[in-house]
Coordinates of C-alpha atoms and ligand atoms in Angstrom, one line a residue:
Chain R
M251 CA -15.6 -12.0 -15.0
I252 CA -12.6 -11.9 -13.1
E253 CA -9.2 -13.7 -14.0
L254 CA -6.2 -14.1 -12.3
Q255 CA -3.1 -15.7 -13.8
G256 CA -0.5 -17.0 -11.4
L257 CA -1.1 -14.0 -8.9
T258 CA 1.1 -14.2 -6.2
K259 CA 1.8 -12.1 -3.3
R260 CA 5.1 -11.9 -0.6
Y261 CA 5.2 -9.9 2.4
G262 CA 8.6 -10.5 3.2
D263 CA 9.6 -13.7 3.1
R264 CA 5.8 -15.0 4.0
T265 CA 3.9 -15.9 0.6
A266 CA 0.5 -14.9 1.4
V267 CA -0.9 -15.6 -2.1
D268 CA 1.1 -17.9 -3.7
H269 CA 0.5 -18.4 -7.9
L270 CA -3.2 -18.4 -7.9
T271 CA -4.9 -19.0 -11.1
F272 CA -8.8 -19.0 -11.5
T273 CA -11.6 -17.5 -13.2
V274 CA -14.9 -16.4 -11.7
R275 CA -17.5 -16.4 -14.0
P276 CA -20.8 -14.7 -14.0
G277 CA -24.3 -15.9 -13.1
V278 CA -23.6 -17.7 -10.2
V279 CA -21.7 -17.1 -6.4
T280 CA -18.5 -18.4 -6.3
G281 CA -17.3 -19.4 -3.0
F282 CA -14.0 -18.3 -2.1
L283 CA -13.2 -20.6 0.9
G284 CA -9.9 -20.7 2.8
P285 CA -8.8 -21.4 6.5
N286 CA -7.7 -17.7 8.5
G287 CA -4.7 -16.5 7.2
A288 CA -5.4 -18.5 4.1
G289 CA -4.8 -15.5 1.7
K290 CA -8.4 -14.7 0.5
S291 CA -8.1 -11.1 1.5
T292 CA -5.0 -10.3 0.1
T293 CA -6.2 -11.3 -2.8
M294 CA -9.3 -9.2 -3.1
R295 CA -7.1 -6.3 -2.3
M296 CA -4.7 -7.2 -5.3
L297 CA -7.8 -7.3 -7.2
L298 CA -9.0 -4.1 -6.3
G299 CA -5.4 -2.2 -7.1
L300 CA -4.9 -1.6 -3.4
D301 CA -2.0 -4.5 -3.2
A302 CA 0.5 -5.0 -5.8
P303 CA 1.3 -8.1 -6.9
T304 CA 4.7 -9.6 -6.5
S305 CA 3.9 -11.2 -9.7
G306 CA 1.3 -12.5 -11.8
D307 CA -1.8 -10.8 -13.5
V308 CA -5.7 -10.4 -12.0
R309 CA -8.0 -8.7 -14.6
I310 CA -11.6 -7.8 -14.6
D311 CA -13.7 -7.9 -17.9
G312 CA -10.1 -8.3 -19.3
K313 CA -8.5 -4.7 -17.8
H314 CA -6.2 -4.2 -14.8
Y315 CA -8.4 -2.3 -12.1
A316 CA -6.9 0.8 -12.5
Q317 CA -7.5 1.0 -16.4
L318 CA -11.1 1.1 -15.3
S319 CA -12.9 4.4 -15.8
E320 CA -15.5 4.7 -13.0
P321 CA -14.7 1.2 -11.7
L322 CA -17.4 1.0 -9.4
K323 CA -19.6 0.7 -12.4
H324 CA -17.8 -2.4 -13.0
I325 CA -17.0 -3.7 -9.5
G326 CA -18.3 -3.3 -6.1
A327 CA -16.3 -4.6 -3.0
L328 CA -17.1 -5.1 0.3
L329 CA -13.7 -5.8 2.0
D330 CA -13.0 -7.5 5.6
A331 CA -11.7 -4.8 7.2
K332 CA -13.9 -1.2 8.2
S333 CA -13.1 1.2 5.3
I334 CA -15.3 4.0 6.4
H335 CA -14.6 7.1 8.0
G336 CA -16.9 6.8 11.2
G337 CA -16.9 10.6 11.4
R338 CA -18.8 10.9 8.4
T339 CA -22.8 10.3 8.0
A340 CA -23.8 7.1 6.1
Y341 CA -25.3 9.5 3.4
D342 CA -22.1 11.4 3.6
H343 CA -19.7 8.1 3.0
L344 CA -22.0 7.3 0.1
L345 CA -22.2 10.5 -1.8
C346 CA -18.9 11.7 -1.9
I347 CA -18.4 7.7 -3.3
A348 CA -21.1 8.0 -6.0
Q349 CA -19.5 11.7 -6.9
S350 CA -16.1 10.3 -8.0
N351 CA -17.5 7.7 -10.1
R352 CA -19.9 10.2 -11.4
I353 CA -23.0 7.8 -9.8
P354 CA -26.3 9.7 -9.8
T355 CA -27.1 10.9 -6.1
R356 CA -30.2 9.3 -6.2
R357 CA -28.4 6.1 -6.2
V358 CA -27.4 6.7 -2.4
G359 CA -31.2 7.1 -0.7
E360 CA -31.7 3.8 -3.0
V361 CA -28.7 1.4 -1.6
L362 CA -29.9 2.8 1.7
E363 CA -32.8 1.7 1.3
T364 CA -31.9 -1.7 -0.1
V365 CA -29.4 -2.1 2.8
G366 CA -32.3 -1.2 5.2
L367 CA -30.1 2.1 7.0
S368 CA -32.3 4.9 5.6
A369 CA -33.6 5.4 9.1
V370 CA -29.8 6.4 9.9
A371 CA -28.8 7.7 6.7
R372 CA -27.8 11.0 8.7
K373 CA -26.1 9.6 11.7
R374 CA -22.6 9.1 11.3
S375 CA -21.4 5.6 11.3
K376 CA -19.3 5.7 14.2
G377 CA -22.2 4.8 16.3
F378 CA -23.2 1.7 14.5
S379 CA -22.8 -1.7 15.2
L380 CA -20.9 -4.2 13.3
G381 CA -24.0 -5.5 11.3
M382 CA -24.9 -1.8 10.4
G383 CA -21.3 -1.3 9.4
Q384 CA -21.3 -4.2 7.4
R385 CA -24.6 -3.5 5.5
L386 CA -23.3 0.2 4.9
G387 CA -19.9 -1.4 3.2
I388 CA -22.3 -3.5 1.0
A389 CA -23.9 0.1 0.0
A390 CA -21.2 1.0 -1.0
A391 CA -20.5 -2.2 -3.3
L392 CA -24.0 -1.9 -4.6
L393 CA -23.5 2.0 -5.6
G394 CA -22.4 1.9 -9.3
D395 CA -25.0 -0.9 -9.9
P396 CA -22.1 -3.1 -10.9
E397 CA -22.1 -6.6 -12.9
I398 CA -19.3 -7.8 -10.6
L399 CA -19.7 -8.0 -7.0
M400 CA -17.3 -9.3 -4.0
F401 CA -17.5 -9.9 -0.6
D402 CA -15.1 -10.4 1.8
E403 CA -16.5 -12.6 4.6
P404 CA -19.9 -10.9 4.6
V405 CA -21.6 -12.6 7.0
N406 CA -19.2 -11.2 9.7
G407 CA -21.2 -9.6 12.6
L408 CA -24.6 -10.3 11.1
D409 CA -27.1 -11.6 12.9
P410 CA -29.1 -14.4 11.8
E411 CA -31.4 -12.4 10.2
G412 CA -29.0 -10.2 8.6
I413 CA -26.9 -13.4 7.5
H414 CA -30.0 -14.8 5.8
W415 CA -30.8 -11.4 4.2
I416 CA -27.0 -11.3 2.7
R417 CA -27.5 -14.8 1.8
N418 CA -30.5 -13.7 -0.8
L419 CA -29.1 -10.6 -1.6
M420 CA -26.1 -12.6 -3.2
K421 CA -28.0 -15.4 -5.0
G422 CA -30.2 -12.6 -6.3
L423 CA -27.6 -10.6 -7.5
A424 CA -26.1 -14.1 -9.3
A425 CA -29.5 -15.1 -11.2
Q426 CA -29.6 -11.5 -12.5
G427 CA -26.7 -12.6 -14.1
R428 CA -24.0 -11.1 -12.2
T429 CA -20.2 -12.1 -10.9
V430 CA -20.7 -12.9 -7.5
F431 CA -17.6 -13.8 -5.2
V432 CA -17.8 -13.9 -1.9
S433 CA -15.3 -15.2 0.6
S434 CA -15.7 -17.1 3.9
H435 CA -13.7 -19.6 6.1
L436 CA -16.8 -21.6 7.0
M437 CA -17.6 -24.3 4.4
S438 CA -21.2 -24.6 5.7
E439 CA -21.7 -20.8 5.0
M440 CA -20.9 -21.6 1.6
A441 CA -22.6 -24.8 1.0
L442 CA -25.8 -22.5 1.6
T443 CA -25.0 -19.7 -0.7
A444 CA -22.3 -21.0 -3.3
E445 CA -22.5 -22.9 -6.6
H446 CA -19.3 -22.3 -7.8
L447 CA -16.2 -23.5 -5.3
I448 CA -12.4 -22.2 -4.9
V449 CA -10.9 -23.5 -1.9
I450 CA -7.5 -21.9 -1.1
G451 CA -4.8 -22.8 1.7
R452 CA -1.8 -21.1 2.2
G453 CA -2.2 -18.5 -0.3
R454 CA -2.3 -22.4 -2.8
L455 CA -5.7 -23.2 -5.1
L456 CA -6.7 -26.6 -3.6
A457 CA -9.7 -26.9 -5.6
D458 CA -11.7 -25.1 -8.1
T459 CA -14.8 -27.3 -8.3
S460 CA -18.7 -26.6 -8.6
M461 CA -20.3 -27.1 -5.2
A462 CA -22.2 -30.1 -6.6
D463 CA -19.2 -32.1 -7.4
F464 CA -17.7 -31.0 -4.4
I465 CA -20.0 -32.7 -2.3
E466 CA -20.0 -35.5 -4.7
K467 CA -16.6 -36.0 -4.0
N468 CA -15.7 -35.3 -0.6
S469 CA -18.8 -36.7 1.2
R470 CA -17.5 -39.9 2.2
S471 CA -20.0 -42.6 3.4
F472 CA -18.8 -45.4 5.6
V473 CA -20.5 -47.7 7.7
R474 CA -19.6 -47.6 11.1
L475 CA -19.4 -50.8 13.4
R476 CA -18.9 -51.8 17.1
S477 CA -18.9 -55.1 18.8
P478 CA -18.2 -56.1 22.8
Q479 CA -15.9 -58.9 20.8
P480 CA -13.8 -56.5 18.3
E481 CA -11.2 -59.1 17.4
R482 CA -13.2 -61.5 16.1
L483 CA -15.3 -58.7 14.2
R484 CA -11.8 -56.9 12.5
D485 CA -11.3 -60.6 11.7
V486 CA -14.2 -61.3 10.1
L487 CA -14.6 -58.5 8.2
T488 CA -11.3 -58.8 7.2
A489 CA -11.6 -61.8 6.1
A490 CA -14.8 -61.1 3.6
G491 CA -12.3 -58.6 2.1
H492 CA -12.8 -55.5 3.4
T493 CA -10.7 -52.5 4.6
V494 CA -11.3 -51.9 8.3
V495 CA -10.1 -48.7 10.0
S496 CA -10.5 -48.6 13.9
T497 CA -11.7 -45.3 15.3
G498 CA -10.2 -44.4 18.7
D499 CA -13.3 -45.5 20.6
G500 CA -13.4 -49.0 19.5
A501 CA -15.4 -48.8 16.8
F502 CA -14.2 -50.1 13.0
E503 CA -15.5 -47.9 9.8
I504 CA -15.8 -49.8 6.6
T505 CA -16.0 -47.3 3.7
G506 CA -17.9 -47.7 0.6
K507 CA -20.1 -50.7 1.9
D508 CA -23.8 -51.4 2.8
A509 CA -24.9 -51.6 6.4
A510 CA -27.1 -54.3 5.4
E511 CA -24.5 -56.5 3.9
L512 CA -22.1 -56.0 6.9
G513 CA -24.9 -56.8 9.2
E514 CA -25.6 -60.0 7.7
L515 CA -22.0 -61.3 7.9
A516 CA -22.0 -60.5 11.3
A517 CA -25.1 -62.7 12.1
Q518 CA -23.8 -65.2 9.5
H519 CA -20.9 -65.3 12.2
Q520 CA -23.2 -64.7 15.3
L521 CA -21.5 -61.5 16.4
V522 CA -23.1 -59.4 18.9
L523 CA -23.2 -55.6 17.4
H524 CA -23.8 -52.8 19.7
E525 CA -23.7 -50.2 16.6
L526 CA -24.1 -50.5 13.3
S527 CA -24.8 -47.2 11.0
P528 CA -24.1 -45.9 7.8
Q529 CA -22.2 -42.3 8.4
R530 CA -21.3 -39.3 6.1
A531 CA -18.6 -37.2 6.5
S532 CA -19.5 -33.5 6.9
L533 CA -18.8 -31.2 4.3
E534 CA -16.9 -28.7 7.1
E535 CA -14.6 -32.0 7.6
A536 CA -14.0 -32.5 4.2
F537 CA -12.8 -28.8 3.9
M538 CA -10.7 -29.3 7.1
Q539 CA -9.1 -32.4 5.6
L540 CA -8.7 -30.3 2.2
T541 CA -6.7 -27.7 4.0
A542 CA -5.3 -29.6 6.8
E543 CA -1.8 -28.9 6.0
S544 CA -2.3 -25.5 5.3
V545 CA -4.1 -24.3 8.6
E546 CA -2.5 -21.4 9.6
Y547 CA -3.9 -21.1 13.0
H548 CA -5.3 -23.7 14.7
A549 CA -7.7 -22.9 17.5
H550 CA -7.0 -25.7 20.1
G551 CA -5.7 -29.0 19.4
A552 CA -4.3 -30.0 15.7
V553 CA -6.8 -31.3 13.5
T554 CA -5.4 -34.9 12.3
P555 CA -6.0 -35.6 8.8
G556 CA -8.4 -38.9 8.7
A557 CA -9.1 -38.3 12.2
S558 CA -12.7 -38.1 11.2
V559 CA -15.7 -37.5 13.6
P560 CA -18.4 -39.7 12.8
V561 CA -21.7 -37.9 12.2
P562 CA -24.9 -40.1 12.1
A563 CA -26.6 -40.2 8.9
A564 CA -30.2 -40.2 9.9
P565 CA -31.2 -38.1 12.4
A566 CA -32.8 -35.1 10.9
Q567 CA -32.3 -32.0 13.3
Q568 CA -28.7 -32.3 11.7
G569 CA -29.7 -30.5 9.0
W570 CA -29.1 -31.9 5.6
Q571 CA -25.5 -31.8 4.9
H572 CA -25.1 -34.6 7.4
G573 CA -27.1 -36.8 6.6
G574 CA -29.4 -38.4 3.1
P575 CA -27.9 -38.3 0.0
P576 CA -26.2 -34.9 -0.8
P577 CA -28.1 -32.4 -2.5
T578 CA -26.7 -31.0 -5.9
A579 CA -27.9 -27.3 -4.2
P580 CA -28.9 -26.4 -0.9
P581 CA -32.9 -25.8 -0.2
P582 CA -34.4 -22.4 -0.7
Q583 CA -35.8 -22.0 2.5
Q584 CA -32.9 -23.3 5.0
Q585 CA -33.0 -21.2 7.8
P586 CA -29.9 -20.5 10.1
P587 CA -30.6 -22.3 13.3
Q588 CA -31.6 -20.4 16.0
G589 CA -29.3 -18.3 17.6
G590 CA -26.4 -20.4 16.1
G591 CA -25.5 -18.3 13.2
Q592 CA -22.0 -17.5 14.2
Q593 CA -20.9 -21.1 15.2
W594 CA -21.6 -23.3 12.5
G595 CA -18.3 -23.8 11.6
S596 CA -17.4 -25.4 14.6
Q597 CA -20.6 -27.6 14.8
W598 CA -19.2 -30.6 13.0
R599 CA -17.0 -30.8 15.7
N600 CA -19.3 -32.5 18.4
P601 CA -22.5 -32.8 16.5
G602 CA -23.7 -35.3 19.0
S603 CA -23.9 -32.9 21.9
G604 CA -26.8 -31.3 20.3
K605 CA -26.5 -28.1 22.5
G606 CA -29.9 -25.9 22.1
R607 CA -30.9 -28.2 19.2
Chain U
M172 CA -10.1 7.7 -15.8
A173 CA -12.5 9.3 -13.7
A174 CA -13.2 13.2 -14.8
P175 CA -11.1 15.1 -12.4
S176 CA -13.9 17.4 -11.7
A177 CA -15.5 14.5 -10.1
I178 CA -13.0 13.6 -8.1
L179 CA -12.4 17.4 -6.9
Q180 CA -16.4 17.1 -6.0
S181 CA -15.7 13.7 -3.8
E182 CA -12.9 15.3 -2.1
W183 CA -14.7 18.5 -1.2
T184 CA -17.9 16.4 0.2
K185 CA -15.2 14.4 2.4
I186 CA -13.5 17.4 3.6
R187 CA -16.7 19.3 4.2
S188 CA -18.7 16.1 6.1
V189 CA -16.3 15.4 8.7
R190 CA -16.4 17.4 12.0
S191 CA -12.8 18.2 12.3
T192 CA -12.4 20.0 9.2
I193 CA -14.6 22.8 11.1
W194 CA -13.4 22.7 14.4
T195 CA -9.6 22.9 13.3
L196 CA -9.8 25.5 10.9
A197 CA -12.5 27.8 13.1
L198 CA -9.9 27.4 16.2
A199 CA -7.0 28.3 14.0
F200 CA -9.0 31.3 13.0
I201 CA -9.8 31.8 16.5
V202 CA -7.0 31.9 18.4
T203 CA -5.0 33.1 15.9
V204 CA -7.5 36.4 15.6
A205 CA -8.2 36.6 19.6
L206 CA -4.2 36.1 20.5
G207 CA -3.2 39.0 17.7
A208 CA -5.5 41.2 19.3
I209 CA -4.9 40.6 23.0
I210 CA -1.5 41.2 22.1
C211 CA -1.8 44.4 19.9
L212 CA -4.3 45.7 22.6
V213 CA -1.2 44.7 25.3
F214 CA 1.2 46.7 23.2
D215 CA -0.8 49.8 22.6
N216 CA -1.8 50.0 26.6
T217 CA 2.4 49.5 27.9
W218 CA 3.9 51.5 25.0
D219 CA 5.3 54.1 26.9
S220 CA 7.5 51.7 29.3
L221 CA 9.2 50.0 25.9
S222 CA 12.6 51.1 25.8
P223 CA 13.1 53.4 22.7
D224 CA 15.0 51.0 20.6
D225 CA 12.0 48.5 20.7
Q226 CA 9.4 51.4 19.8
A227 CA 11.9 51.8 16.9
T228 CA 11.4 48.4 15.6
F229 CA 8.1 48.0 16.3
D230 CA 6.2 46.3 13.4
P231 CA 2.7 46.8 13.8
T232 CA 1.7 44.7 10.8
N233 CA 3.9 41.5 12.2
T234 CA 2.8 41.8 15.6
S235 CA -0.7 41.3 15.2
F236 CA 0.5 38.1 13.2
V237 CA 1.6 36.7 16.5
G238 CA -1.3 34.8 17.6
M239 CA -0.7 32.4 14.7
Q240 CA 2.2 30.5 16.7
L241 CA -0.4 29.0 18.4
G242 CA -3.3 29.0 15.8
Q243 CA -1.1 27.2 13.4
L244 CA -1.2 23.9 16.1
A245 CA -4.7 23.9 14.9
L246 CA -3.8 24.2 11.4
I247 CA -1.2 21.3 11.4
V248 CA -4.2 19.2 12.6
F249 CA -6.2 20.2 10.2
G250 CA -3.5 19.0 7.5
V251 CA -2.5 15.9 9.0
L252 CA -6.2 14.8 9.4
V253 CA -7.1 15.3 5.6
I254 CA -5.1 12.5 4.8
A255 CA -4.3 10.7 7.8
S256 CA -7.7 9.8 8.5
E257 CA -8.2 8.1 5.3
Y258 CA -5.5 5.7 6.9
S259 CA -6.2 5.4 10.1
T260 CA -10.3 4.8 9.5
G261 CA -9.1 2.3 6.7
M262 CA -11.4 4.8 4.2
I263 CA -8.2 4.6 2.1
R264 CA -9.1 1.7 0.8
T265 CA -12.7 2.8 0.0
S266 CA -11.6 6.1 -1.9
L267 CA -8.6 3.8 -3.9
A268 CA -11.1 1.6 -4.8
A269 CA -13.2 4.3 -6.2
V270 CA -10.1 6.4 -7.4
P271 CA -7.4 3.6 -8.6
Q272 CA -5.7 6.3 -10.2
R273 CA -3.8 7.3 -7.2
G274 CA -2.2 10.6 -8.6
S275 CA -5.4 11.8 -9.3
F276 CA -7.0 10.8 -5.6
Y277 CA -3.9 12.9 -3.9
A278 CA -4.0 16.0 -6.3
S279 CA -7.3 16.4 -5.8
K280 CA -7.3 15.7 -2.6
V281 CA -4.2 18.7 -2.1
A282 CA -5.8 21.0 -4.1
V283 CA -9.7 20.7 -2.2
A284 CA -7.3 21.0 1.5
G285 CA -5.1 23.5 0.0
A286 CA -8.0 25.6 -1.7
L287 CA -10.2 25.7 1.8
A288 CA -6.7 26.6 3.7
L289 CA -6.0 29.7 1.7
V290 CA -9.6 31.0 2.2
V291 CA -9.4 30.2 5.7
G292 CA -5.7 31.4 5.7
M293 CA -6.7 34.8 3.6
A294 CA -9.5 35.5 5.7
T295 CA -8.0 34.8 8.8
S296 CA -4.6 37.3 8.0
F297 CA -6.9 40.2 6.8
V298 CA -9.2 40.0 9.5
V299 CA -6.4 40.1 12.4
F300 CA -4.5 42.8 10.3
F301 CA -7.2 45.4 10.7
L302 CA -8.7 44.0 14.0
G303 CA -5.0 44.6 15.1
Q304 CA -4.2 48.0 13.8
A305 CA -7.6 49.1 15.1
L306 CA -6.5 48.6 18.3
L307 CA -2.7 49.7 18.3
G308 CA -4.3 53.1 18.2
S309 CA -1.9 55.8 16.9
H310 CA 0.7 52.8 16.3
K311 CA -0.8 50.9 13.5
A312 CA 0.6 50.7 10.1
Q313 CA -1.8 51.2 7.1
I314 CA -2.2 48.7 4.5
S315 CA -0.9 50.9 2.0
D316 CA 2.2 51.5 3.6
P317 CA 5.3 49.7 2.1
G318 CA 5.1 45.9 2.4
V319 CA 1.9 45.8 4.6
L320 CA -0.1 44.6 1.4
R321 CA 2.5 42.1 1.1
A322 CA 2.9 40.8 4.6
V323 CA -1.3 40.2 5.0
V324 CA -1.5 38.4 1.8
G325 CA 1.8 36.8 2.9
A326 CA 0.6 35.7 6.1
G327 CA -2.4 33.7 3.9
L328 CA -0.3 32.7 1.9
Y329 CA 2.2 31.1 4.8
M330 CA -0.6 29.4 6.4
T331 CA -1.8 27.4 3.2
L332 CA 1.7 26.4 2.8
L333 CA 2.1 25.2 6.4
V334 CA -1.0 22.9 5.6
L335 CA 0.2 21.7 2.8
L336 CA 3.1 20.9 3.9
C337 CA 1.6 18.9 6.4
V338 CA -0.7 17.1 3.9
G339 CA 2.7 15.8 1.9
A340 CA 4.5 14.9 5.5
A341 CA 1.4 13.0 6.8
A342 CA 0.8 11.1 3.4
M343 CA 4.6 10.0 3.9
L344 CA 3.9 8.9 7.4
R345 CA 0.2 7.6 6.9
S346 CA -0.9 8.0 10.2
P347 CA -2.4 10.6 12.4
M348 CA -0.4 9.8 15.5
L349 CA 2.9 9.9 14.0
G350 CA 1.7 13.0 11.9
L351 CA 0.6 14.8 15.1
G352 CA 3.5 13.5 17.4
I353 CA 6.4 14.4 14.9
L354 CA 4.7 17.9 13.2
M355 CA 3.3 19.9 16.5
P356 CA 6.5 19.5 18.5
F357 CA 8.7 20.5 15.7
F358 CA 6.7 23.7 14.8
F359 CA 5.9 24.8 18.1
L360 CA 8.8 23.9 20.1
V361 CA 12.2 22.4 17.9
S362 CA 11.6 25.1 15.3
P363 CA 11.5 28.2 17.3
I364 CA 13.6 27.2 19.9
L365 CA 16.8 26.3 17.4
S366 CA 16.2 29.3 15.6
V367 CA 17.1 31.5 18.7
I368 CA 20.3 29.4 19.3
P369 CA 23.4 31.5 18.2
K370 CA 25.1 28.8 15.2
V371 CA 22.3 26.6 14.9
K372 CA 19.9 29.2 13.8
K373 CA 22.2 29.5 10.7
V374 CA 20.5 26.3 9.6
A375 CA 17.4 26.7 11.4
Q376 CA 16.3 29.5 9.4
Y377 CA 15.9 27.0 6.5
F378 CA 13.3 25.8 8.2
P379 CA 10.4 25.7 6.5
D380 CA 8.1 28.1 9.3
Q381 CA 10.7 30.5 9.8
A382 CA 11.7 30.8 6.3
G383 CA 7.8 31.2 5.8
Q384 CA 7.5 33.9 8.3
K385 CA 9.5 36.6 6.9
I386 CA 7.3 37.5 4.7
M387 CA 4.9 38.6 7.6
Q388 CA 7.8 41.4 8.5
V389 CA 7.3 44.8 7.3
V390 CA 9.9 46.6 9.7
P391 CA 13.3 44.4 9.4
G392 CA 14.5 43.4 12.9
S393 CA 17.4 44.0 14.9
D394 CA 18.3 40.1 13.6
S395 CA 17.1 40.0 10.2
N396 CA 19.8 40.9 8.1
G397 CA 19.1 37.4 7.0
P398 CA 20.0 35.2 3.9
Y399 CA 17.0 35.9 2.2
G400 CA 14.1 38.5 1.4
P401 CA 10.4 38.1 2.2
W402 CA 9.6 36.5 -1.2
G403 CA 12.9 34.3 -1.0
G404 CA 11.3 33.2 2.3
I405 CA 8.4 31.7 1.5
G406 CA 10.1 30.6 -2.2
I407 CA 12.1 28.3 0.3
M408 CA 8.9 27.3 2.4
A409 CA 7.3 26.6 -0.5
V410 CA 10.5 24.3 -2.0
W411 CA 9.5 22.2 1.5
V412 CA 6.3 22.1 0.3
A413 CA 7.1 20.7 -3.3
V414 CA 9.3 18.0 -1.4
A415 CA 6.8 17.5 1.1
L416 CA 4.2 16.7 -1.3
L417 CA 6.2 15.0 -3.7
G418 CA 7.2 12.5 -0.9
G419 CA 3.3 11.8 -0.1
Y420 CA 2.6 11.1 -3.5
L421 CA 5.8 8.7 -4.3
V422 CA 4.6 6.8 -0.8
L423 CA 1.3 6.8 -1.8
R424 CA 2.1 5.4 -5.5
Q425 CA 4.5 2.8 -4.2
R426 CA 2.8 1.4 -1.1
D427 CA 0.0 -0.9 -0.1
A428 CA -3.4 0.8 1.0
Ligands
LIG201 N1 -0.3 -5.8 5.0 C1 0.3 -7.5 5.3 N2 1.7 -7.6 6.0 C2 2.1 -8.8 6.4 N3 1.6 -9.5 6.2 C3 0.4 -10.0 5.5 C4 -0.3 -8.6 5.6 N4 -1.8 -8.7 4.9 C5 -1.5 -10.2 4.9 N5 -0.8 -11.0 5.6 C6 -0.4 -12.4 5.9 O1 -0.7 -12.9 4.9 C7 -1.5 -14.1 4.8 C8 -2.9 -14.3 4.3 O2 -3.5 -13.2 4.9 P1 -5.5 -12.8 4.4 O3 -5.3 -12.6 3.2 O4 -5.5 -11.8 5.5 O5 -5.7 -14.1 4.6 P2 -7.9 -14.5 5.2 O6 -8.2 -13.5 4.2 O7 -7.7 -16.2 4.1 O8 -7.7 -14.9 6.4 C9 -1.8 -14.3 6.5 O9 -0.4 -14.7 7.0 C10 -1.1 -12.4 7.0 O10 -0.6 -12.5 8.1
LIG202 MG1 -9.7 -12.2 5.7

């Protein structure tokens, strides 16, 4: 169990982490979600006693990190920045870590096996790919067989096969009753692994909720209508008591209504419809809206809260999160799209383009 | 609190498993010994061309240690890399996550680096002394001569203290570039140059290397009626080392990793 109480970190006049209070519980994967620069890595470093909090408190199983004797037997962590001396072999890297916490030497071989690095155990790690370095970091986290595991953006640099592997690893660890705390800036990634969700933006807590509740609350469903007679359509809809939102492309959106009902209404008034489609906002979009004000770095073009990007509800190729009723848990065999593992976060922007799908 | 022996063992694994340890220490040994041997050989062969004054103040023991002026540069690299590479590679975060008691971590690192430097330093100093004397022929000193054993042991101590000084300084600077960029020119150029400039040398003689090297002299030089003796000199160096190590500890304790 990890407990944060009003945890705050300032770097000069910049507040990286702002009064965070939450608890990470055992038995589930807890996702730690926030845009880049939200303060996830800083929070995790404070948890490990690497950075000193400006104020507030963080405890591991009731103790401060520095009070843990042989801490790696309690908590193992993969940090975001590479924290490995490249001149050392994978084996020696793990050996020196194991020795410091009196972890039996045989664990070194075991974790190398687990992460699939046995073949390169005697190679110096500076020759490793990003993914192999990530696996070595994960091996170090597993070394002490800890009850708490923490991974900072673990899928970074991994290929689709590696991403699949780490997801299953995390779920497996949680299923064994361990506490698994994993950060990401991708909602789609979290939706596939985490059962509980903690969302931060600009260092502040924005949501602390189960994934099911988050999906329930944030997947706004609405109906999209388009007509060659938009003015009349708007009047008819408004007269019927619906709240009409116009989108930039000449269509209207009605939230929380049945498509059939709206279609019949249009028919009664002999209106031609060019589009009548039930829609569901993607989780990614919900996340973008939640954090919109706190986004540190916009890629290109600001994200405008409320300017929803419509996503067709039905098409099967979009994956579950864009259509149908929101599932309460991710489907077990969800595979990353071929060759598209890295781009998931941006998929919501142009769902129709369907490149490569 | 993790067991001290466990942390020492871990630091020993760390230090022996990177190549820089081997090549810096080997280089320090080879350069010091080879250069010392060559200089002794040169003195033996050109003895007759020396002035009577130079012949009278010739210090065979100290002469065999001359190669250390260059060899110590490798020791500086060793001392700096031992700690600064933890920062440049990010390993420091892994290390402190494993051993959050920063004082224990630091003490173990200093102890392991110091012990290794002591072994290499003593080996270097005894080897270069006996080799140098053998090459000096009739002008050689005996280990049993007054002050000679002190000088040879002192040379080993000097090398150890120099490494520890660099460990402490690098712990304060937290970067190999900074550490090497400051320490190498200081010990190779700044200190030797300042110590021969009149007036300035009154201050420079208290620099760690100038003070520490006093212990290697057996025959007092013409200008060596300094304010401290051999043990006083190494004592002054030890104070520098203590200050550097303490400073390194305070920085490590205080700053985010
Ligand atoms: N050592 C540091 N010094 C100054 N600012 C920092 C430091 N570390 C992080 N920050 C700032 O704190 C904020 C949070 O960063 P970080 O924790 O890395 O976010 P995340 O991991 O969520 O992307 C950012 O604005 C970042 O620039
Ligand atoms: Mg980060």
